[in-house]
mmCIF file of C-alpha atoms in Angstrom:
data_model
loop_
_atom_site.group_PDB
_atom_site.id
_atom_site.type_symbol
_atom_site.label_atom_id
_atom_site.label_comp_id
_atom_site.label_asym_id
_atom_site.label_seq_id
_atom_site.Cartn_x
_atom_site.Cartn_y
_atom_site.Cartn_z
ATOM 1 C CA GLN A 12 99.128 74.090 94.737
ATOM 2 C CA SER A 13 100.004 77.770 94.859
ATOM 3 C CA ALA A 14 103.596 78.867 95.052
ATOM 4 C CA LEU A 15 102.475 81.312 97.756
ATOM 5 C CA THR A 16 101.129 80.050 101.086
ATOM 6 C CA GLN A 17 98.748 82.137 103.165
ATOM 7 C CA PRO A 18 96.897 81.250 106.366
ATOM 8 C CA ALA A 19 93.294 80.305 105.680
ATOM 9 C CA SER A 20 91.954 82.740 108.240
ATOM 10 C CA VAL A 21 92.978 85.530 110.572
ATOM 11 C CA SER A 22 90.755 87.337 113.040
ATOM 12 C CA GLY A 23 90.941 90.330 115.321
ATOM 13 C CA SER A 24 88.836 92.712 117.328
ATOM 14 C CA PRO A 25 88.037 96.248 116.212
ATOM 15 C CA GLY A 26 90.990 98.553 116.799
ATOM 16 C CA GLN A 27 93.516 95.751 116.937
ATOM 17 C CA SER A 28 96.274 95.061 114.423
ATOM 18 C CA ILE A 29 96.528 91.853 112.448
ATOM 19 C CA THR A 30 99.174 90.523 110.103
ATOM 20 C CA ILE A 31 98.674 88.190 107.163
ATOM 21 C CA SER A 32 101.682 86.258 105.955
ATOM 22 C CA CYS A 33 102.477 85.109 102.426
ATOM 23 C CA THR A 34 105.327 82.635 102.123
ATOM 24 C CA ALA A 35 106.901 81.709 98.822
ATOM 25 C CA THR A 36 107.323 77.959 98.527
ATOM 26 C CA SER A 37 109.828 78.259 95.704
ATOM 27 C CA SER A 38 113.027 80.249 95.949
ATOM 28 C CA ASP A 39 112.562 81.923 92.575
ATOM 29 C CA VAL A 40 109.259 83.489 93.601
ATOM 30 C CA GLY A 41 110.729 84.489 96.949
ATOM 31 C CA SER A 42 113.655 86.241 95.339
ATOM 32 C CA TYR A 43 111.508 88.981 93.792
ATOM 33 C CA ASN A 44 110.508 92.111 95.642
ATOM 34 C CA LEU A 45 107.441 92.305 93.452
ATOM 35 C CA VAL A 46 104.587 91.530 95.805
ATOM 36 C CA SER A 47 101.107 92.986 95.873
ATOM 37 C CA TRP A 48 98.066 92.518 98.069
ATOM 38 C CA PHE A 49 94.398 92.545 97.116
ATOM 39 C CA GLN A 50 91.241 92.872 99.174
ATOM 40 C CA GLN A 51 88.068 91.198 97.964
ATOM 41 C CA HIS A 52 84.625 91.567 99.473
ATOM 42 C CA PRO A 53 81.993 88.933 98.629
ATOM 43 C CA ALA A 54 80.774 89.112 95.045
ATOM 44 C CA LYS A 55 83.033 92.092 94.321
ATOM 45 C CA ALA A 56 86.090 92.519 92.151
ATOM 46 C CA PRO A 57 89.452 92.484 93.914
ATOM 47 C CA LYS A 58 90.975 95.795 94.984
ATOM 48 C CA LEU A 59 94.692 96.553 94.912
ATOM 49 C CA MET A 60 95.814 97.537 98.410
ATOM 50 C CA ILE A 61 99.620 97.275 98.270
ATOM 51 C CA TYR A 62 102.108 96.988 95.403
ATOM 52 C CA GLU A 63 105.877 96.614 95.160
ATOM 53 C CA VAL A 64 105.831 95.153 98.687
ATOM 54 C CA THR A 65 105.215 98.432 100.531
ATOM 55 C CA LYS A 66 103.540 101.001 98.265
ATOM 56 C CA ARG A 67 99.906 102.059 98.606
ATOM 57 C CA PRO A 68 97.871 103.166 95.600
ATOM 58 C CA SER A 69 96.194 106.527 95.880
ATOM 59 C CA GLY A 70 93.153 106.398 98.139
ATOM 60 C CA ILE A 71 94.204 103.375 100.179
ATOM 61 C CA SER A 72 94.215 103.959 103.913
ATOM 62 C CA ASN A 73 97.565 104.095 105.689
ATOM 63 C CA ARG A 74 96.143 101.503 108.081
ATOM 64 C CA PHE A 75 97.298 99.007 105.464
ATOM 65 C CA SER A 76 101.015 98.378 105.231
ATOM 66 C CA GLY A 77 103.220 95.798 103.579
ATOM 67 C CA SER A 78 106.625 94.345 104.267
ATOM 68 C CA LYS A 79 108.849 91.462 103.210
ATOM 69 C CA SER A 80 111.564 89.479 104.915
ATOM 70 C CA GLY A 81 113.281 86.693 103.057
ATOM 71 C CA ASN A 82 110.689 84.511 101.400
ATOM 72 C CA THR A 83 107.758 85.871 103.426
ATOM 73 C CA ALA A 84 105.723 88.963 102.642
ATOM 74 C CA SER A 85 103.255 90.379 105.128
ATOM 75 C CA LEU A 86 100.228 92.635 105.113
ATOM 76 C CA THR A 87 99.425 94.436 108.349
ATOM 77 C CA ILE A 88 96.071 96.029 109.006
ATOM 78 C CA SER A 89 96.147 98.371 111.950
ATOM 79 C CA GLY A 90 93.128 99.834 113.725
ATOM 80 C CA LEU A 91 90.978 96.989 112.423
ATOM 81 C CA GLN A 92 87.506 98.087 111.302
ATOM 82 C CA ALA A 93 84.363 96.153 110.445
ATOM 83 C CA GLU A 94 84.754 97.118 106.774
ATOM 84 C CA ASP A 95 88.119 95.336 106.675
ATOM 85 C CA GLU A 96 86.353 91.980 106.891
ATOM 86 C CA ALA A 97 87.114 90.424 103.514
ATOM 87 C CA ASP A 98 89.362 87.968 101.722
ATOM 88 C CA TYR A 99 92.952 89.043 101.127
ATOM 89 C CA TYR A 100 95.266 87.706 98.457
ATOM 90 C CA CYS A 101 98.965 88.175 97.974
ATOM 91 C CA CYS A 102 100.439 88.083 94.492
ATOM 92 C CA SER A 103 104.054 87.776 93.409
ATOM 93 C CA TYR A 104 106.053 87.842 90.228
ATOM 94 C CA ALA A 105 107.005 84.269 89.378
ATOM 95 C CA GLY A 106 109.448 84.834 86.534
ATOM 96 C CA GLY A 107 109.045 84.531 82.792
ATOM 97 C CA GLY A 108 106.519 87.353 82.727
ATOM 98 C CA THR A 109 104.096 85.417 84.920
ATOM 99 C CA TRP A 110 102.495 86.163 88.274
ATOM 100 C CA VAL A 111 100.993 83.910 90.931
ATOM 101 C CA PHE A 112 98.393 84.473 93.650
ATOM 102 C CA GLY A 113 98.382 83.042 97.116
ATOM 103 C CA GLY A 114 95.462 80.909 98.214
ATOM 104 C CA GLY A 115 93.785 83.752 100.085
ATOM 105 C CA THR A 116 93.114 84.617 103.740
ATOM 106 C CA LYS A 117 89.710 85.299 105.218
ATOM 107 C CA VAL A 118 89.856 88.152 107.705
ATOM 108 C CA THR A 119 87.153 88.189 110.346
ATOM 109 C CA VAL A 120 86.497 91.165 112.584
ATOM 110 C CA LEU A 121 85.217 89.802 115.879
ATOM 111 C CA GLN B 16 87.503 108.032 85.340
ATOM 112 C CA VAL B 17 88.985 104.681 84.401
ATOM 113 C CA GLN B 18 86.314 102.095 83.634
ATOM 114 C CA LEU B 19 86.470 98.541 82.380
ATOM 115 C CA VAL B 20 83.159 97.061 81.264
ATOM 116 C CA GLN B 21 83.054 93.354 80.495
ATOM 117 C CA SER B 22 80.680 91.368 78.351
ATOM 118 C CA GLY B 23 77.804 89.411 79.842
ATOM 119 C CA ALA B 24 77.573 85.948 81.336
ATOM 120 C CA GLU B 25 78.133 82.969 79.070
ATOM 121 C CA MET B 26 76.985 79.370 79.232
ATOM 122 C CA LYS B 27 79.000 76.882 77.189
ATOM 123 C CA LYS B 28 79.232 73.142 76.666
ATOM 124 C CA PRO B 29 82.442 71.218 77.298
ATOM 125 C CA GLY B 30 84.778 71.425 74.338
ATOM 126 C CA ALA B 31 83.433 74.763 73.145
ATOM 127 C CA SER B 32 85.202 78.134 73.113
ATOM 128 C CA VAL B 33 84.331 81.421 74.773
ATOM 129 C CA LYS B 34 85.444 84.972 74.067
ATOM 130 C CA VAL B 35 85.095 87.598 76.792
ATOM 131 C CA SER B 36 85.479 91.286 76.018
ATOM 132 C CA CYS B 37 86.656 94.123 78.219
ATOM 133 C CA LYS B 38 85.935 97.648 76.975
ATOM 134 C CA ALA B 39 88.081 100.363 78.501
ATOM 135 C CA SER B 40 87.372 104.060 78.872
ATOM 136 C CA GLY B 41 88.773 107.059 80.692
ATOM 137 C CA TYR B 42 92.400 106.614 79.632
ATOM 138 C CA THR B 43 94.645 106.039 76.627
ATOM 139 C CA PHE B 44 94.142 102.327 76.045
ATOM 140 C CA SER B 45 97.493 101.596 74.422
ATOM 141 C CA ASN B 46 99.472 103.049 77.324
ATOM 142 C CA TYR B 47 98.607 100.255 79.753
ATOM 143 C CA GLY B 48 98.585 96.484 79.840
ATOM 144 C CA VAL B 49 95.566 94.325 80.648
ATOM 145 C CA THR B 50 95.699 91.410 83.056
ATOM 146 C CA TRP B 51 93.172 88.580 83.111
ATOM 147 C CA VAL B 52 92.351 86.765 86.345
ATOM 148 C CA ARG B 53 89.735 84.123 87.028
ATOM 149 C CA GLN B 54 88.017 82.846 90.143
ATOM 150 C CA ALA B 55 86.196 79.526 90.317
ATOM 151 C CA PRO B 56 83.142 79.385 92.604
ATOM 152 C CA GLY B 57 84.260 79.568 96.229
ATOM 153 C CA GLN B 58 87.916 79.476 95.228
ATOM 154 C CA GLY B 59 90.825 81.884 95.095
ATOM 155 C CA LEU B 60 92.185 84.109 92.373
ATOM 156 C CA GLU B 61 94.129 82.643 89.462
ATOM 157 C CA TRP B 62 96.388 84.752 87.232
ATOM 158 C CA MET B 63 95.802 83.815 83.608
ATOM 159 C CA GLY B 64 97.842 86.200 81.543
ATOM 160 C CA TRP B 65 98.729 89.728 80.509
ATOM 161 C CA ILE B 66 98.758 91.638 77.251
ATOM 162 C CA ASN B 67 100.676 94.767 76.369
ATOM 163 C CA ALA B 68 98.031 96.908 74.702
ATOM 164 C CA TYR B 69 100.687 98.900 72.840
ATOM 165 C CA ASN B 70 102.367 96.088 70.923
ATOM 166 C CA GLY B 71 100.233 93.029 71.646
ATOM 167 C CA ASN B 72 102.967 91.118 73.465
ATOM 168 C CA THR B 73 101.548 88.513 75.808
ATOM 169 C CA ASP B 74 102.502 86.390 78.786
ATOM 170 C CA TYR B 75 100.415 83.399 79.799
ATOM 171 C CA ALA B 76 100.242 81.204 82.869
ATOM 172 C CA GLN B 77 101.849 77.897 82.027
ATOM 173 C CA LYS B 78 98.654 76.092 82.984
ATOM 174 C CA MET B 79 96.711 78.031 80.361
ATOM 175 C CA GLN B 80 99.260 77.823 77.533
ATOM 176 C CA GLY B 81 97.753 76.573 74.305
ATOM 177 C CA ARG B 82 94.129 77.095 75.344
ATOM 178 C CA VAL B 83 94.010 80.836 75.938
ATOM 179 C CA THR B 84 94.607 83.771 73.622
ATOM 180 C CA LEU B 85 94.635 87.412 74.658
ATOM 181 C CA THR B 86 94.126 90.091 72.057
ATOM 182 C CA THR B 87 93.281 93.759 71.860
ATOM 183 C CA ASP B 88 91.520 96.061 69.428
ATOM 184 C CA THR B 89 93.079 99.440 70.099
ATOM 185 C CA SER B 90 90.622 101.212 67.785
ATOM 186 C CA ALA B 91 87.815 99.994 70.055
ATOM 187 C CA SER B 92 89.791 100.252 73.328
ATOM 188 C CA THR B 93 88.817 96.672 73.978
ATOM 189 C CA ALA B 94 90.704 93.647 75.229
ATOM 190 C CA TYR B 95 89.609 90.077 74.610
ATOM 191 C CA LEU B 96 90.173 86.732 76.256
ATOM 192 C CA GLU B 97 89.463 83.598 74.264
ATOM 193 C CA LEU B 98 89.491 80.239 76.023
ATOM 194 C CA ARG B 99 89.184 77.054 73.975
ATOM 195 C CA SER B 100 88.426 73.397 74.706
ATOM 196 C CA LEU B 101 86.367 74.374 77.721
ATOM 197 C CA ARG B 102 86.133 71.967 80.632
ATOM 198 C CA ASP B 103 83.834 71.890 83.641
ATOM 199 C CA ASP B 104 86.611 73.320 85.824
ATOM 200 C CA ASP B 105 86.817 76.409 83.622
ATOM 201 C CA THR B 106 83.579 77.531 85.248
ATOM 202 C CA ALA B 107 84.581 80.787 86.911
ATOM 203 C CA VAL B 108 84.225 84.531 87.008
ATOM 204 C CA TYR B 109 86.735 86.044 84.611
ATOM 205 C CA TYR B 110 88.106 89.504 85.379
ATOM 206 C CA CYS B 111 90.077 91.937 83.278
ATOM 207 C CA ALA B 112 92.170 94.579 84.991
ATOM 208 C CA ARG B 113 94.260 97.540 83.899
ATOM 209 C CA GLY B 114 97.680 98.027 85.327
ATOM 210 C CA LEU B 115 98.251 100.762 87.846
ATOM 211 C CA LEU B 116 101.428 101.815 86.057
ATOM 212 C CA PRO B 117 101.966 102.221 82.306
ATOM 213 C CA MET B 118 103.318 99.158 80.528
ATOM 214 C CA ALA B 119 103.880 97.228 83.765
ATOM 215 C CA SER B 120 102.442 93.719 83.912
ATOM 216 C CA GLY B 121 101.998 93.795 87.645
ATOM 217 C CA TRP B 122 99.769 95.844 89.863
ATOM 218 C CA PRO B 123 96.324 95.483 88.278
ATOM 219 C CA GLY B 124 94.719 98.511 89.844
ATOM 220 C CA TYR B 125 91.456 98.958 87.938
ATOM 221 C CA TRP B 126 89.137 95.995 87.507
ATOM 222 C CA GLY B 127 86.180 95.088 85.378
ATOM 223 C CA GLN B 128 82.987 93.820 86.970
ATOM 224 C CA GLY B 129 83.706 90.206 86.039
ATOM 225 C CA THR B 130 82.095 87.814 83.571
ATOM 226 C CA LEU B 131 80.668 84.506 84.723
ATOM 227 C CA VAL B 132 81.433 81.669 82.341
ATOM 228 C CA THR B 133 79.595 78.463 83.112
ATOM 229 C CA VAL B 134 80.664 75.230 81.443
ATOM 230 C CA SER B 135 78.124 72.457 81.654
ATOM 231 C CA SER B 136 76.753 69.729 79.491
#
């Protein structure tokens, strides 16, 4: 069982905003502001979308934004587009030099 | 441009070992760490470990301790993952990824294409 809990699925219509949550089930994981988010399309390698909770790598649309409150990190996708349909994973530092992924959230664009 | 090219698919029997390579280009190999992540069929991502390509220091997921070894060959700009005592549930796509920032173990920003390892008797 992952130390990070994500909803199995989230859906929205084109143009809408959706938010994916990522809740740390252990206090040590939740105490770090070292959270990243990855997008993965079927049969493709994951793509880093957000790092250090809120930062976007070069080339990532500003429609993607990250935040964290307490033990829960969130990824918001605004202006939802068909190409955003994918699986999304959060990842957090877990201490001792190790990292842990959440179970993943399937985003469906209706 | 940064590229990570992994070795081809492998088919192994339970109890065997596998070594996956990840050849890097487009940057100074020793300036960045390499993360290894795997994904079983239809499942989520699993962080396996990280290696500092400058000094060879490693961190491993507790679950993988004792069965996995990460190494690098800086002269060949190549990272390796060796997994021993393979079990059926080690069947997965194995990814290598370079960190976005120098020497940071987080933020794997550049990924290889993945290597499918199938374990079956």
